[in-house]
C-alpha atoms as an extended CHARMM CRD file, in Angstrom:
* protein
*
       159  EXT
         1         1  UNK       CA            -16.3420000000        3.6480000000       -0.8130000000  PROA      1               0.0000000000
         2         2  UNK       CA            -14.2390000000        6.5090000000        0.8220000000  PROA      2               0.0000000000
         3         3  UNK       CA            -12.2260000000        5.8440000000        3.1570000000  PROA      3               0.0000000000
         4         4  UNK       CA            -11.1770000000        8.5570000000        5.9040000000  PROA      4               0.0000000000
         5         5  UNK       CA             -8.0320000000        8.5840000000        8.3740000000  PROA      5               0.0000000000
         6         6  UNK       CA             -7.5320000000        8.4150000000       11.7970000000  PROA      6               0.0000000000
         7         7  UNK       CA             -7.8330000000       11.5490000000       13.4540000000  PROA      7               0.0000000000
         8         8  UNK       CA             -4.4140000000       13.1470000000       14.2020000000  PROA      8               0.0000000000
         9         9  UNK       CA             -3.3240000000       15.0480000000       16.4620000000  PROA      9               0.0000000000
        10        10  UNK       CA             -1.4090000000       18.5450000000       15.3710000000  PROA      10              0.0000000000
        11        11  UNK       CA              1.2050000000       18.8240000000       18.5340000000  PROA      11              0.0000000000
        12        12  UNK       CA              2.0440000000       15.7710000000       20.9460000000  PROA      12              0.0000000000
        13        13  UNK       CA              1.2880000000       15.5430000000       24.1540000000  PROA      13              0.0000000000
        14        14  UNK       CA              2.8780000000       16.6650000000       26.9400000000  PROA      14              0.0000000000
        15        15  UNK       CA              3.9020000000       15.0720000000       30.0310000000  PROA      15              0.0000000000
        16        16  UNK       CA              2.3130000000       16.3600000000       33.0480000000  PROA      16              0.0000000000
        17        17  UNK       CA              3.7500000000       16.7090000000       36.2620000000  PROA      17              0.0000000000
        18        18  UNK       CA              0.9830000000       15.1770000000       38.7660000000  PROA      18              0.0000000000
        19        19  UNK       CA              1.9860000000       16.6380000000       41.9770000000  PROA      19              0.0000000000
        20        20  UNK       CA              2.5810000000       15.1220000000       45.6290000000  PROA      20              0.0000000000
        21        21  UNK       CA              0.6570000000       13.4780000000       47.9770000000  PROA      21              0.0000000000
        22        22  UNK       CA              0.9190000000       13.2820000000       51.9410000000  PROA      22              0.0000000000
        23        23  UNK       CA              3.2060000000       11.3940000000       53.4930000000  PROA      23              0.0000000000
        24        24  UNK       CA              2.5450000000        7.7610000000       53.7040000000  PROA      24              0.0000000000
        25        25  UNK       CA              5.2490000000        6.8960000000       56.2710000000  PROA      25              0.0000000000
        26        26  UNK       CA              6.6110000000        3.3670000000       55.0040000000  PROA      26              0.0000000000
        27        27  UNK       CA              9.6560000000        2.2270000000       54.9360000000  PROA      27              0.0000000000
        28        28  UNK       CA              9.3600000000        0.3910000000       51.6670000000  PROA      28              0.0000000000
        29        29  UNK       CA              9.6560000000        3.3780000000       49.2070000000  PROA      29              0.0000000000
        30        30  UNK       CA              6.0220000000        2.9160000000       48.2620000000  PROA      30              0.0000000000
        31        31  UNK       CA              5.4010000000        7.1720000000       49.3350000000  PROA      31              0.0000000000
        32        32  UNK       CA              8.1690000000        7.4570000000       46.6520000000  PROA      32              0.0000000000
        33        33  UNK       CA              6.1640000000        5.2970000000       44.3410000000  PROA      33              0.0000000000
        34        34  UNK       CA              2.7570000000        6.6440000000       44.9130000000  PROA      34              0.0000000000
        35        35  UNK       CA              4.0030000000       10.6530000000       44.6700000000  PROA      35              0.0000000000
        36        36  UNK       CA              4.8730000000       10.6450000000       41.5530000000  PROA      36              0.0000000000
        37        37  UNK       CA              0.9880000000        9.0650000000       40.3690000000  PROA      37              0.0000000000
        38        38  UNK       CA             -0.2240000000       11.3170000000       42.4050000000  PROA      38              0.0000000000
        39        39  UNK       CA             -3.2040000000       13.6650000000       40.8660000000  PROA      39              0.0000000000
        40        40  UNK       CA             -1.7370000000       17.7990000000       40.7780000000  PROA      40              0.0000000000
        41        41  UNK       CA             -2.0550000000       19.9580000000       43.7680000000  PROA      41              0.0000000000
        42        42  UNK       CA             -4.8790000000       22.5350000000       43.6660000000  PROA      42              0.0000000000
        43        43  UNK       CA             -3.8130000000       26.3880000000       43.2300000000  PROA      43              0.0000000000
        44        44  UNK       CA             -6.6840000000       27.2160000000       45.1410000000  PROA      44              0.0000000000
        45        45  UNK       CA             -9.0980000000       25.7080000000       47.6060000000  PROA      45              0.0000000000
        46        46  UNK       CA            -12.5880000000       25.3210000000       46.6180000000  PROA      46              0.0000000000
        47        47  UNK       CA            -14.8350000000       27.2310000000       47.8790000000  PROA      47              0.0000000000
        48        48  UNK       CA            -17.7010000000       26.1480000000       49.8910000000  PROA      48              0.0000000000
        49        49  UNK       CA            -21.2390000000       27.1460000000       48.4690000000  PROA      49              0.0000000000
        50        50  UNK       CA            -23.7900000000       27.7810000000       51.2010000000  PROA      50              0.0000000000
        51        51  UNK       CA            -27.1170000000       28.8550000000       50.3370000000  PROA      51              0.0000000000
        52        52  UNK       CA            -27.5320000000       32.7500000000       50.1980000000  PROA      52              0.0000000000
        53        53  UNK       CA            -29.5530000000       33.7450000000       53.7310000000  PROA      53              0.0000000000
        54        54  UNK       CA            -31.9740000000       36.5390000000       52.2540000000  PROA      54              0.0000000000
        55        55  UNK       CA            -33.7960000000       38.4050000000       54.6630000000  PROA      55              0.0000000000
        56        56  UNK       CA            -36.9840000000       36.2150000000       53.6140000000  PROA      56              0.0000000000
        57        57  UNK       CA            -34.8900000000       32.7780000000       54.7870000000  PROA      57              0.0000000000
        58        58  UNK       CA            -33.9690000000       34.8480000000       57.7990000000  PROA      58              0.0000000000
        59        59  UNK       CA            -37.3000000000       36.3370000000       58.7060000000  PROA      59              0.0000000000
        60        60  UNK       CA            -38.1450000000       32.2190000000       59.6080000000  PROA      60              0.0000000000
        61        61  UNK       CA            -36.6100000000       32.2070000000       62.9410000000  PROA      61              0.0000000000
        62        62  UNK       CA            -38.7630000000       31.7920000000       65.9620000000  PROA      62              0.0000000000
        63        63  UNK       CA            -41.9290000000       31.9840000000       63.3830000000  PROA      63              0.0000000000
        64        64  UNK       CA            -44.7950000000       29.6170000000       63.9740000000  PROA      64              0.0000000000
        65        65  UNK       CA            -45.0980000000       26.7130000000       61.3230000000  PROA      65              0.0000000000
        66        66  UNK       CA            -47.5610000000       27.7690000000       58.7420000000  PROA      66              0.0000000000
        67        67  UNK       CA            -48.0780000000       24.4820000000       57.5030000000  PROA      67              0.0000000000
        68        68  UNK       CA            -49.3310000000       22.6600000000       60.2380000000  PROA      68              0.0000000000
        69        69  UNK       CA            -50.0270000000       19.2190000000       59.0200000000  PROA      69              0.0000000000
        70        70  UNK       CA            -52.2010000000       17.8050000000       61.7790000000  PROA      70              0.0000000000
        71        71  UNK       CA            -50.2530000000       14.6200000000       63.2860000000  PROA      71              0.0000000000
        72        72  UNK       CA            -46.7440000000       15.5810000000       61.3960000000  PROA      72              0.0000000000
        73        73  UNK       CA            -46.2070000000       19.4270000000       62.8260000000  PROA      73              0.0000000000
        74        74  UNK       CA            -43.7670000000       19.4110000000       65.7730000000  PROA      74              0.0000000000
        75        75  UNK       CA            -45.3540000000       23.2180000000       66.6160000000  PROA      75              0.0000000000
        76        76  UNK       CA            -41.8140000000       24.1590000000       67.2910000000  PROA      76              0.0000000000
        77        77  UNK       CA            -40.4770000000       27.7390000000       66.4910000000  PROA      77              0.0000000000
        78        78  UNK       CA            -37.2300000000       26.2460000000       67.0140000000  PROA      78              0.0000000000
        79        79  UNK       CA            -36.8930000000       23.9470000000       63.8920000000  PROA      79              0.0000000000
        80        80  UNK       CA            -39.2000000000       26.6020000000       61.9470000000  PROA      80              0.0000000000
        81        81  UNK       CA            -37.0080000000       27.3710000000       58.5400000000  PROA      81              0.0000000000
        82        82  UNK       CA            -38.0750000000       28.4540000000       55.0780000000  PROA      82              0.0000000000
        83        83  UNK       CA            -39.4660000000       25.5970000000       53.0690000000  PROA      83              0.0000000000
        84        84  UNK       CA            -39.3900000000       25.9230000000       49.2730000000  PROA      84              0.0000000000
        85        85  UNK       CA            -42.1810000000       24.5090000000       47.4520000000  PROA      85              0.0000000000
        86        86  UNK       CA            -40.9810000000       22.7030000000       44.7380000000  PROA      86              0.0000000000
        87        87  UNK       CA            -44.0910000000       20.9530000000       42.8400000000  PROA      87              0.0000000000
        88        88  UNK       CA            -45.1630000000       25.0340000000       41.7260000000  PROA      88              0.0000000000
        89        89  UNK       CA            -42.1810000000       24.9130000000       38.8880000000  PROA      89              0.0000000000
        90        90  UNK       CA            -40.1610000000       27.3700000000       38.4980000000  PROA      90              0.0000000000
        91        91  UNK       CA            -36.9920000000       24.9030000000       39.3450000000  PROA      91              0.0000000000
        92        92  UNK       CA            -35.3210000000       22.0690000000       38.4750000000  PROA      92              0.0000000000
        93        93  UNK       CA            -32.4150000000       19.6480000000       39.0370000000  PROA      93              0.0000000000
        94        94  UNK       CA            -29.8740000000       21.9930000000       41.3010000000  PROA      94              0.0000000000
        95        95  UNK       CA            -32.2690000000       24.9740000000       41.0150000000  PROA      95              0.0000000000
        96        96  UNK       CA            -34.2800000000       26.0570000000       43.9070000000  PROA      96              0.0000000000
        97        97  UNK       CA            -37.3310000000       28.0980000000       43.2720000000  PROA      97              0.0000000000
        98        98  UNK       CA            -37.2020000000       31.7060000000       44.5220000000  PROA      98              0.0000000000
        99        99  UNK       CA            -38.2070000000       32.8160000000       48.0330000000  PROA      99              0.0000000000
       100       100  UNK       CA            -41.5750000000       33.8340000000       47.4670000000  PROA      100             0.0000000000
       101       101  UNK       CA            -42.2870000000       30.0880000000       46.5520000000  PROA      101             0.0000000000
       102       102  UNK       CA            -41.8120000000       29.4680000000       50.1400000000  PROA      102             0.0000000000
       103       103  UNK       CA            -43.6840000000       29.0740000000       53.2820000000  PROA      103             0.0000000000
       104       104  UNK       CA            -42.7830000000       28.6720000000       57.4210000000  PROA      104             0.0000000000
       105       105  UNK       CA            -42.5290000000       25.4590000000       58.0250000000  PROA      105             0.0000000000
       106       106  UNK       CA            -41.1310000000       23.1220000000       60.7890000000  PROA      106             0.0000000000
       107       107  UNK       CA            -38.7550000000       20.2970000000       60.3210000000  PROA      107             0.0000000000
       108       108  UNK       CA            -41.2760000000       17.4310000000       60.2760000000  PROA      108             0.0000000000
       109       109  UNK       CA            -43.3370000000       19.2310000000       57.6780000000  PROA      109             0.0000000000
       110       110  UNK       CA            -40.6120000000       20.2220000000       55.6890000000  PROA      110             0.0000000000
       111       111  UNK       CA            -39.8330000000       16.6060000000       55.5790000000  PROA      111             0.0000000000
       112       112  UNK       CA            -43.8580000000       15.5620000000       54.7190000000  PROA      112             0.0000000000
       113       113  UNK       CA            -43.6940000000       17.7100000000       51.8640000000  PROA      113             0.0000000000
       114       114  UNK       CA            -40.5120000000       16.5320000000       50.4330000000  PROA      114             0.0000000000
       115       115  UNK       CA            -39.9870000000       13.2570000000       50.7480000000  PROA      115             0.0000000000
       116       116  UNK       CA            -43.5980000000       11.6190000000       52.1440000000  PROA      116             0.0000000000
       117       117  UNK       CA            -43.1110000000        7.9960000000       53.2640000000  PROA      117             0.0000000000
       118       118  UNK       CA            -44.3670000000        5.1120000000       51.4360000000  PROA      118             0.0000000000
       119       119  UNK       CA            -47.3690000000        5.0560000000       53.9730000000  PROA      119             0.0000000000
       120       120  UNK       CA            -48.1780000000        8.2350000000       53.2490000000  PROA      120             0.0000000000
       121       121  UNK       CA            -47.9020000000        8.2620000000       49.6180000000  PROA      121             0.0000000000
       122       122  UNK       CA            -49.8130000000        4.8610000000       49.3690000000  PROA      122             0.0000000000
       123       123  UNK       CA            -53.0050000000        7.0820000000       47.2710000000  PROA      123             0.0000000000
       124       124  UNK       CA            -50.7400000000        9.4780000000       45.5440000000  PROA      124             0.0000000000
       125       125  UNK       CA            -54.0850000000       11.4580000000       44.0810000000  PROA      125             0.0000000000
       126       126  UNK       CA            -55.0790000000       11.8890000000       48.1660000000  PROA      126             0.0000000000
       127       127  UNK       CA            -51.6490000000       12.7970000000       48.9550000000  PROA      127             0.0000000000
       128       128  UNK       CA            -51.0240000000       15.2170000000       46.6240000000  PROA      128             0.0000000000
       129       129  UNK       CA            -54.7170000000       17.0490000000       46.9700000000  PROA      129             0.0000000000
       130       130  UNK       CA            -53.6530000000       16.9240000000       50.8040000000  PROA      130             0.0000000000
       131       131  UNK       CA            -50.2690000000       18.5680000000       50.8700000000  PROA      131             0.0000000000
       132       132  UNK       CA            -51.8350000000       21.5350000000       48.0700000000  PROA      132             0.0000000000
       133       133  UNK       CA            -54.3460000000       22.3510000000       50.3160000000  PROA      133             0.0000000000
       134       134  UNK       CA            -51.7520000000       22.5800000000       53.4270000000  PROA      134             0.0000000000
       135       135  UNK       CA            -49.4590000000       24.3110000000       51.4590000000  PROA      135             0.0000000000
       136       136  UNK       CA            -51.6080000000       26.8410000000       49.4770000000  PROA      136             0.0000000000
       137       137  UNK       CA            -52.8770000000       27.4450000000       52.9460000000  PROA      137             0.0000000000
       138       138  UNK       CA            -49.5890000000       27.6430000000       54.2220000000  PROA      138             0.0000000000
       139       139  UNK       CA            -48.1740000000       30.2360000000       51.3990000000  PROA      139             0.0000000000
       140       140  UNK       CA            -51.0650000000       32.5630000000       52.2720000000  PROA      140             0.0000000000
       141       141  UNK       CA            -50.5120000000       32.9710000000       55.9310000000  PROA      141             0.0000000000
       142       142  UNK       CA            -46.6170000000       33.4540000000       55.2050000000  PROA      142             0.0000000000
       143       143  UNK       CA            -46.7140000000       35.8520000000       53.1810000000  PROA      143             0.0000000000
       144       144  UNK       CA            -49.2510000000       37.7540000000       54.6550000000  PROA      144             0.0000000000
       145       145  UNK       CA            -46.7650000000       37.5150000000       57.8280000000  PROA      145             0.0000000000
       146       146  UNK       CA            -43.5310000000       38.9690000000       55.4420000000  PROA      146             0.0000000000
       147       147  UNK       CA            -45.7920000000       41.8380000000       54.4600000000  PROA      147             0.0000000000
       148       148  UNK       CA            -46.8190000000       42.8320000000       58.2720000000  PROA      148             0.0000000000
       149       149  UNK       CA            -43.1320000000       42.6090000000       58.6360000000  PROA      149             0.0000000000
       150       150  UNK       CA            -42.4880000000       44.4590000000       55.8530000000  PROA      150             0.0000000000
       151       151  UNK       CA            -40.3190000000       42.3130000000       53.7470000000  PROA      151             0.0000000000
       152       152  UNK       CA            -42.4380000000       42.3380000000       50.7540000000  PROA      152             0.0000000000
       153       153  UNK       CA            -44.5470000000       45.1800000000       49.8750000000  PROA      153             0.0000000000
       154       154  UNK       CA            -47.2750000000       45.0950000000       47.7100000000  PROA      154             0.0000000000
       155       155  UNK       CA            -48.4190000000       48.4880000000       45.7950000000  PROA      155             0.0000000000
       156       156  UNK       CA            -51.9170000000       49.1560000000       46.2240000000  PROA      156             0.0000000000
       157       157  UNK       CA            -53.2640000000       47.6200000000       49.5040000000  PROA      157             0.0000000000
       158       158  UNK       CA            -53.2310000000       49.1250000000       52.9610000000  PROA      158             0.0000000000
       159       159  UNK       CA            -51.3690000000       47.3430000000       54.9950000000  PROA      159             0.0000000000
């Protein structure tokens, strides 16, 4: 039987300076202690990713919920934002599917298609067959909305 070595490393390693840390403001020297454990200071400060606001995410404001879920829509223009439909594919784990995957919709139904509540999910089959049919309906009346407004055109129809 062959027997292999360890692995080795080819240079040793190097001792890392770690950084500081805010004052801790005891007398006891533990600031001391802890700055030198202290993790490195970052060279530059992370930037915060927002969401890109297309015109499509934009053209939402003071729309009319499309959706409409009778006994969930608020029928507020005010809480009206662009809700992506995520059960048509075309996403995945931190991906969002694009904007014409999307529909008007108000807070509470935004919610009702997302995340349902165990009540409402109690007949998955019904539930699912329910929200399709509000949301198909749904994707129809927004985009026929974005192309009156002229934020997606469409060769070959008069609009």
């Amino acid at each position: 039987m062959k027997t292999t070595k360890g692995l080795q490393r080819h240079t040793p390693l190097r001792r890392q300076a770690l950084g500081r840390v805010p004052n801790m403001k005891r007398e006891d020297g533990a600031a001391e202690a802890v700055s030198v454990l202290a993790l490195p200071k970052r060279k530059k400060a992370l930037s915060k990713s927002r969401p890109k606001m297309t015109p499509l995410r934009k053209s939402a404001k003071d729309e009319g919920c499309t959706i409409q879920k009778a006994g969930v829509c608020l029928y507020d223009p005010k809480t009206v934002v662009l809700v992506h439909l995520r059960w048509l594919g075309d996403c995945g784990g931190s991906l969002k599917p694009t904007d014409l995957q999307a529909v008007y919709g108000c807070a509470q139904c935004n919610r009702w298609t997302d995340s349902p509540t165990s009540a409402e999910t109690r007949d998955r089959a019904a539930y699912e067959a329910e929200r399709n049919f509000y949301c198909l309906r749904a994707l129809i009346r927004t985009q026929l909305r974005m192309i009156a407004k002229g934020l997606i055109i469409v060769k070959g129809i008069a609009a």
